[in-house]
Amino acid sequence: MAIIVNPRPPAHGPRRRRAPARGSDGLRRGAAVGIARITAGLVGLAHHQGTALPGMAAARVWPDGLAALAGQLGSTILVIGTNGKTTTAGLIAEIVSRADGRPIANRSGANRRQGIMTSLVGASDLHGRLLADHGRPRAAVFEVDELALEQILPDLGASVIVATNLFRDQLDRYGEA
């Protein structure tokens, strides 16, 4: 297992705190959250968990939603690897919850962009603001598919990346990496 700590998150991108916008972006935020919640409800009526579709729907309405929501987070811990991501992320989330309140997590295992967006939208209010614990920004623990990491890292950022393991056969799932 490897742990990579980012002592100084980038000055640009998701670590900069963004106040929820007003005007058309505020409408976009509200619409995205509403659509995601309606989508989750409809998927639930069909007896499915609906872990990716709500985030996908929200992202269609609010393309910058992942970066905007991630910008409101405190520390973000990402767990990648071929095996053990769900267990490791669950253990870390439990440790964080005992030490620092309720972390936002994708406990269902939806570990690509749309699943993480679903988790963030689900933790936000109808204005796209993440609900803080005791006035502090919330922490997040996300299991991330190793091939999705490069795509989401610029928007999501990370305080810590935990790599459980990487097997060669996983690196060429979609062609030689």
PDB file of C-alpha atoms in Angstrom:
ATOM      1  CA  MET A   1       0.000   0.000   0.000  1.00  0.00           C
ATOM      2  CA  ALA A   2       1.253   3.468  -0.833  1.00  0.00           C
ATOM      3  CA  ILE A   3       0.025   6.730   0.618  1.00  0.00           C
ATOM      4  CA  ILE A   4       0.676   9.964  -1.231  1.00  0.00           C
ATOM      5  CA  VAL A   5       0.104  13.131   0.766  1.00  0.00           C
ATOM      6  CA  ASN A   6      -0.294  16.504  -0.917  1.00  0.00           C
ATOM      7  CA  PRO A   7       0.864  18.995   1.747  1.00  0.00           C
ATOM      8  CA  ARG A   8       0.022  21.994  -0.410  1.00  0.00           C
ATOM      9  CA  PRO A   9      -3.050  21.546  -2.573  1.00  0.00           C
ATOM     10  CA  PRO A  10      -2.919  23.599  -5.787  1.00  0.00           C
ATOM     11  CA  ALA A  11      -3.781  27.291  -5.511  1.00  0.00           C
ATOM     12  CA  HIS A  12      -6.098  26.856  -8.478  1.00  0.00           C
ATOM     13  CA  GLY A  13      -8.801  24.294  -9.020  1.00  0.00           C
ATOM     14  CA  PRO A  14     -10.912  22.500  -6.455  1.00  0.00           C
ATOM     15  CA  ARG A  15      -9.135  23.475  -3.243  1.00  0.00           C
ATOM     16  CA  ARG A  16     -10.084  27.128  -3.591  1.00  0.00           C
ATOM     17  CA  ARG A  17     -13.290  27.736  -1.682  1.00  0.00           C
ATOM     18  CA  ARG A  18     -16.100  28.789  -3.955  1.00  0.00           C
ATOM     19  CA  ALA A  19     -19.142  30.538  -2.612  1.00  0.00           C
ATOM     20  CA  PRO A  20     -22.287  29.284  -4.293  1.00  0.00           C
ATOM     21  CA  ALA A  21     -23.040  31.603  -7.180  1.00  0.00           C
ATOM     22  CA  ARG A  22     -26.138  33.635  -7.721  1.00  0.00           C
ATOM     23  CA  GLY A  23     -28.018  34.232 -10.930  1.00  0.00           C
ATOM     24  CA  SER A  24     -27.958  31.746 -13.794  1.00  0.00           C
ATOM     25  CA  ASP A  25     -25.244  29.575 -12.214  1.00  0.00           C
ATOM     26  CA  GLY A  26     -27.337  29.400  -9.044  1.00  0.00           C
ATOM     27  CA  LEU A  27     -30.311  28.264 -11.130  1.00  0.00           C
ATOM     28  CA  ARG A  28     -28.102  25.700 -12.848  1.00  0.00           C
ATOM     29  CA  ARG A  29     -26.932  24.396  -9.457  1.00  0.00           C
ATOM     30  CA  GLY A  30     -30.466  24.121  -8.139  1.00  0.00           C
ATOM     31  CA  ALA A  31     -31.711  22.440 -11.296  1.00  0.00           C
ATOM     32  CA  ALA A  32     -28.841  19.949 -11.249  1.00  0.00           C
ATOM     33  CA  VAL A  33     -29.439  19.016  -7.599  1.00  0.00           C
ATOM     34  CA  GLY A  34     -33.196  18.727  -8.190  1.00  0.00           C
ATOM     35  CA  ILE A  35     -32.774  16.600 -11.303  1.00  0.00           C
ATOM     36  CA  ALA A  36     -30.276  14.338  -9.533  1.00  0.00           C
ATOM     37  CA  ARG A  37     -32.650  13.805  -6.607  1.00  0.00           C
ATOM     38  CA  ILE A  38     -35.618  13.119  -8.881  1.00  0.00           C
ATOM     39  CA  THR A  39     -33.492  10.701 -10.921  1.00  0.00           C
ATOM     40  CA  ALA A  40     -32.359   8.905  -7.750  1.00  0.00           C
ATOM     41  CA  GLY A  41     -35.988   8.604  -6.649  1.00  0.00           C
ATOM     42  CA  LEU A  42     -37.132   7.206  -9.990  1.00  0.00           C
ATOM     43  CA  VAL A  43     -34.265   4.727 -10.105  1.00  0.00           C
ATOM     44  CA  GLY A  44     -35.156   3.706  -6.548  1.00  0.00           C
ATOM     45  CA  LEU A  45     -38.754   3.038  -7.621  1.00  0.00           C
ATOM     46  CA  ALA A  46     -37.320   0.606 -10.165  1.00  0.00           C
ATOM     47  CA  HIS A  47     -35.581  -1.174  -7.236  1.00  0.00           C
ATOM     48  CA  HIS A  48     -32.075  -0.100  -8.212  1.00  0.00           C
ATOM     49  CA  GLN A  49     -29.574   1.880  -6.160  1.00  0.00           C
ATOM     50  CA  GLY A  50     -29.037   4.545  -8.817  1.00  0.00           C
ATOM     51  CA  THR A  51     -25.473   5.440  -7.945  1.00  0.00           C
ATOM     52  CA  ALA A  52     -24.258   6.757 -11.294  1.00  0.00           C
ATOM     53  CA  LEU A  53     -27.309   7.998 -13.186  1.00  0.00           C
ATOM     54  CA  PRO A  54     -28.194  10.881 -10.803  1.00  0.00           C
ATOM     55  CA  GLY A  55     -24.636  12.248 -11.050  1.00  0.00           C
ATOM     56  CA  MET A  56     -24.658  11.846 -14.813  1.00  0.00           C
ATOM     57  CA  ALA A  57     -27.943  13.785 -15.038  1.00  0.00           C
ATOM     58  CA  ALA A  58     -26.633  16.532 -12.730  1.00  0.00           C
ATOM     59  CA  ALA A  59     -23.431  16.861 -14.784  1.00  0.00           C
ATOM     60  CA  ARG A  60     -25.440  17.372 -17.987  1.00  0.00           C
ATOM     61  CA  VAL A  61     -27.131  20.406 -16.426  1.00  0.00           C
ATOM     62  CA  TRP A  62     -24.121  21.600 -14.390  1.00  0.00           C
ATOM     63  CA  PRO A  63     -20.902  20.614 -16.220  1.00  0.00           C
ATOM     64  CA  ASP A  64     -18.662  22.357 -13.653  1.00  0.00           C
ATOM     65  CA  GLY A  65     -20.530  20.780 -10.750  1.00  0.00           C
ATOM     66  CA  LEU A  66     -17.816  18.348  -9.674  1.00  0.00           C
ATOM     67  CA  ALA A  67     -15.193  21.088  -9.387  1.00  0.00           C
ATOM     68  CA  ALA A  68     -17.626  23.510  -7.720  1.00  0.00           C
ATOM     69  CA  LEU A  69     -18.744  20.976  -5.126  1.00  0.00           C
ATOM     70  CA  ALA A  70     -15.211  19.667  -4.516  1.00  0.00           C
ATOM     71  CA  GLY A  71     -14.073  23.254  -3.956  1.00  0.00           C
ATOM     72  CA  GLN A  72     -16.246  23.333  -0.841  1.00  0.00           C
ATOM     73  CA  LEU A  73     -14.620  20.268   0.732  1.00  0.00           C
ATOM     74  CA  GLY A  74     -12.033  20.238   3.477  1.00  0.00           C
ATOM     75  CA  SER A  75      -9.656  17.313   3.095  1.00  0.00           C
ATOM     76  CA  THR A  76     -10.230  14.794   0.325  1.00  0.00           C
ATOM     77  CA  ILE A  77      -8.892  11.245   0.499  1.00  0.00           C
ATOM     78  CA  LEU A  78      -8.930   9.137  -2.663  1.00  0.00           C
ATOM     79  CA  VAL A  79      -8.442   5.354  -2.613  1.00  0.00           C
ATOM     80  CA  ILE A  80      -7.288   3.632  -5.808  1.00  0.00           C
ATOM     81  CA  GLY A  81      -6.127   0.114  -6.608  1.00  0.00           C
ATOM     82  CA  THR A  82      -6.967  -3.172  -8.268  1.00  0.00           C
ATOM     83  CA  ASN A  83      -8.230  -4.845  -5.102  1.00  0.00           C
ATOM     84  CA  GLY A  84      -9.424  -3.612  -1.723  1.00  0.00           C
ATOM     85  CA  LYS A  85     -10.662  -0.129  -2.653  1.00  0.00           C
ATOM     86  CA  THR A  86     -14.129  -0.504  -1.158  1.00  0.00           C
ATOM     87  CA  THR A  87     -12.904  -2.034   2.090  1.00  0.00           C
ATOM     88  CA  THR A  88     -10.046   0.452   2.494  1.00  0.00           C
ATOM     89  CA  ALA A  89     -12.240   3.468   1.689  1.00  0.00           C
ATOM     90  CA  GLY A  90     -14.882   2.202   4.120  1.00  0.00           C
ATOM     91  CA  LEU A  91     -12.329   1.801   6.905  1.00  0.00           C
ATOM     92  CA  ILE A  92     -10.887   5.266   6.278  1.00  0.00           C
ATOM     93  CA  ALA A  93     -14.380   6.806   6.179  1.00  0.00           C
ATOM     94  CA  GLU A  94     -15.177   5.172   9.530  1.00  0.00           C
ATOM     95  CA  ILE A  95     -11.954   6.526  11.065  1.00  0.00           C
ATOM     96  CA  VAL A  96     -12.656  10.011   9.695  1.00  0.00           C
ATOM     97  CA  SER A  97     -16.244   9.899  10.960  1.00  0.00           C
ATOM     98  CA  ARG A  98     -15.100   9.059  14.478  1.00  0.00           C
ATOM     99  CA  ALA A  99     -12.518  11.835  14.438  1.00  0.00           C
ATOM    100  CA  ASP A 100     -14.157  14.571  12.394  1.00  0.00           C
ATOM    101  CA  GLY A 101     -17.875  14.056  11.832  1.00  0.00           C
ATOM    102  CA  ARG A 102     -19.619  12.734   8.731  1.00  0.00           C
ATOM    103  CA  PRO A 103     -17.360  12.401   5.696  1.00  0.00           C
ATOM    104  CA  ILE A 104     -18.921  12.378   2.252  1.00  0.00           C
ATOM    105  CA  ALA A 105     -18.209   9.016   0.649  1.00  0.00           C
ATOM    106  CA  ASN A 106     -19.261   6.869  -2.286  1.00  0.00           C
ATOM    107  CA  ARG A 107     -19.963   3.829  -0.102  1.00  0.00           C
ATOM    108  CA  SER A 108     -21.922   2.115  -2.861  1.00  0.00           C
ATOM    109  CA  GLY A 109     -18.762   1.685  -4.932  1.00  0.00           C
ATOM    110  CA  ALA A 110     -19.723   4.000  -7.816  1.00  0.00           C
ATOM    111  CA  ASN A 111     -16.104   4.985  -8.341  1.00  0.00           C
ATOM    112  CA  ARG A 112     -16.082   7.019 -11.538  1.00  0.00           C
ATOM    113  CA  ARG A 113     -16.871  10.673 -12.174  1.00  0.00           C
ATOM    114  CA  GLN A 114     -20.669  10.310 -12.227  1.00  0.00           C
ATOM    115  CA  GLY A 115     -20.745   8.197  -9.044  1.00  0.00           C
ATOM    116  CA  ILE A 116     -18.657  10.741  -7.158  1.00  0.00           C
ATOM    117  CA  MET A 117     -20.890  13.525  -8.472  1.00  0.00           C
ATOM    118  CA  THR A 118     -23.914  11.572  -7.165  1.00  0.00           C
ATOM    119  CA  SER A 119     -22.326  11.412  -3.699  1.00  0.00           C
ATOM    120  CA  LEU A 120     -21.525  15.143  -3.652  1.00  0.00           C
ATOM    121  CA  VAL A 121     -24.937  16.229  -4.951  1.00  0.00           C
ATOM    122  CA  GLY A 122     -26.599  13.924  -2.427  1.00  0.00           C
ATOM    123  CA  ALA A 123     -24.714  15.665   0.386  1.00  0.00           C
ATOM    124  CA  SER A 124     -25.558  19.184  -0.819  1.00  0.00           C
ATOM    125  CA  ASP A 125     -28.560  21.368  -0.205  1.00  0.00           C
ATOM    126  CA  LEU A 126     -30.831  22.503  -3.028  1.00  0.00           C
ATOM    127  CA  HIS A 127     -28.485  25.425  -3.771  1.00  0.00           C
ATOM    128  CA  GLY A 128     -25.479  23.166  -4.376  1.00  0.00           C
ATOM    129  CA  ARG A 129     -23.858  23.936  -1.030  1.00  0.00           C
ATOM    130  CA  LEU A 130     -22.304  21.107   0.896  1.00  0.00           C
ATOM    131  CA  LEU A 131     -23.686  20.948   4.378  1.00  0.00           C
ATOM    132  CA  ALA A 132     -20.852  21.634   6.820  1.00  0.00           C
ATOM    133  CA  ASP A 133     -20.353  19.967  10.185  1.00  0.00           C
ATOM    134  CA  HIS A 134     -20.060  22.476  13.003  1.00  0.00           C
ATOM    135  CA  GLY A 135     -19.153  25.288  10.611  1.00  0.00           C
ATOM    136  CA  ARG A 136     -16.154  23.416   9.153  1.00  0.00           C
ATOM    137  CA  PRO A 137     -15.887  22.111   5.608  1.00  0.00           C
ATOM    138  CA  ARG A 138     -16.704  18.423   5.332  1.00  0.00           C
ATOM    139  CA  ALA A 139     -14.079  15.812   4.588  1.00  0.00           C
ATOM    140  CA  ALA A 140     -14.523  13.330   1.743  1.00  0.00           C
ATOM    141  CA  VAL A 141     -13.340   9.766   1.195  1.00  0.00           C
ATOM    142  CA  PHE A 142     -13.812   8.425  -2.322  1.00  0.00           C
ATOM    143  CA  GLU A 143     -13.018   5.090  -3.856  1.00  0.00           C
ATOM    144  CA  VAL A 144     -11.793   5.897  -7.376  1.00  0.00           C
ATOM    145  CA  ASP A 145     -11.307   3.599 -10.338  1.00  0.00           C
ATOM    146  CA  GLU A 146      -7.628   3.750 -11.218  1.00  0.00           C
ATOM    147  CA  LEU A 147      -8.373   4.603 -14.848  1.00  0.00           C
ATOM    148  CA  ALA A 148     -10.803   7.366 -13.839  1.00  0.00           C
ATOM    149  CA  LEU A 149      -8.275   9.052 -11.528  1.00  0.00           C
ATOM    150  CA  GLU A 150      -6.579  11.047 -14.286  1.00  0.00           C
ATOM    151  CA  GLN A 151      -9.939  12.310 -15.535  1.00  0.00           C
ATOM    152  CA  ILE A 152     -11.335  13.453 -12.176  1.00  0.00           C
ATOM    153  CA  LEU A 153      -8.227  14.552 -10.282  1.00  0.00           C
ATOM    154  CA  PRO A 154      -8.069  18.043 -11.873  1.00  0.00           C
ATOM    155  CA  ASP A 155     -11.624  18.784 -10.679  1.00  0.00           C
ATOM    156  CA  LEU A 156     -11.668  16.819  -7.456  1.00  0.00           C
ATOM    157  CA  GLY A 157      -8.164  17.381  -6.124  1.00  0.00           C
ATOM    158  CA  ALA A 158      -6.844  15.314  -3.242  1.00  0.00           C
ATOM    159  CA  SER A 159      -5.212  15.845   0.109  1.00  0.00           C
ATOM    160  CA  VAL A 160      -4.199  12.173   0.224  1.00  0.00           C
ATOM    161  CA  ILE A 161      -4.194   9.357  -2.340  1.00  0.00           C
ATOM    162  CA  VAL A 162      -4.062   5.806  -0.990  1.00  0.00           C
ATOM    163  CA  ALA A 163      -3.025   3.143  -3.530  1.00  0.00           C
ATOM    164  CA  THR A 164      -3.817  -0.380  -2.365  1.00  0.00           C
ATOM    165  CA  ASN A 165      -2.182  -2.203  -5.290  1.00  0.00           C
ATOM    166  CA  LEU A 166      -2.092  -2.138  -9.091  1.00  0.00           C
ATOM    167  CA  PHE A 167      -1.857  -5.266 -11.224  1.00  0.00           C
ATOM    168  CA  ARG A 168      -0.554  -5.086 -14.765  1.00  0.00           C
ATOM    169  CA  ASP A 169      -3.687  -6.647 -16.264  1.00  0.00           C
ATOM    170  CA  GLN A 170      -5.717  -3.699 -14.934  1.00  0.00           C
ATOM    171  CA  LEU A 171      -3.457  -1.159 -16.642  1.00  0.00           C
ATOM    172  CA  ASP A 172      -4.397  -2.387 -20.102  1.00  0.00           C
ATOM    173  CA  ARG A 173      -8.150  -2.880 -19.614  1.00  0.00           C
ATOM    174  CA  TYR A 174      -8.805  -0.327 -22.356  1.00  0.00           C
ATOM    175  CA  GLY A 175      -5.586  -0.732 -24.330  1.00  0.00           C
ATOM    176  CA  GLU A 176      -1.963  -0.454 -23.319  1.00  0.00           C
ATOM    177  CA  ALA A 177      -1.499   2.270 -20.727  1.00  0.00           C
TER     178      ALA A 177
END
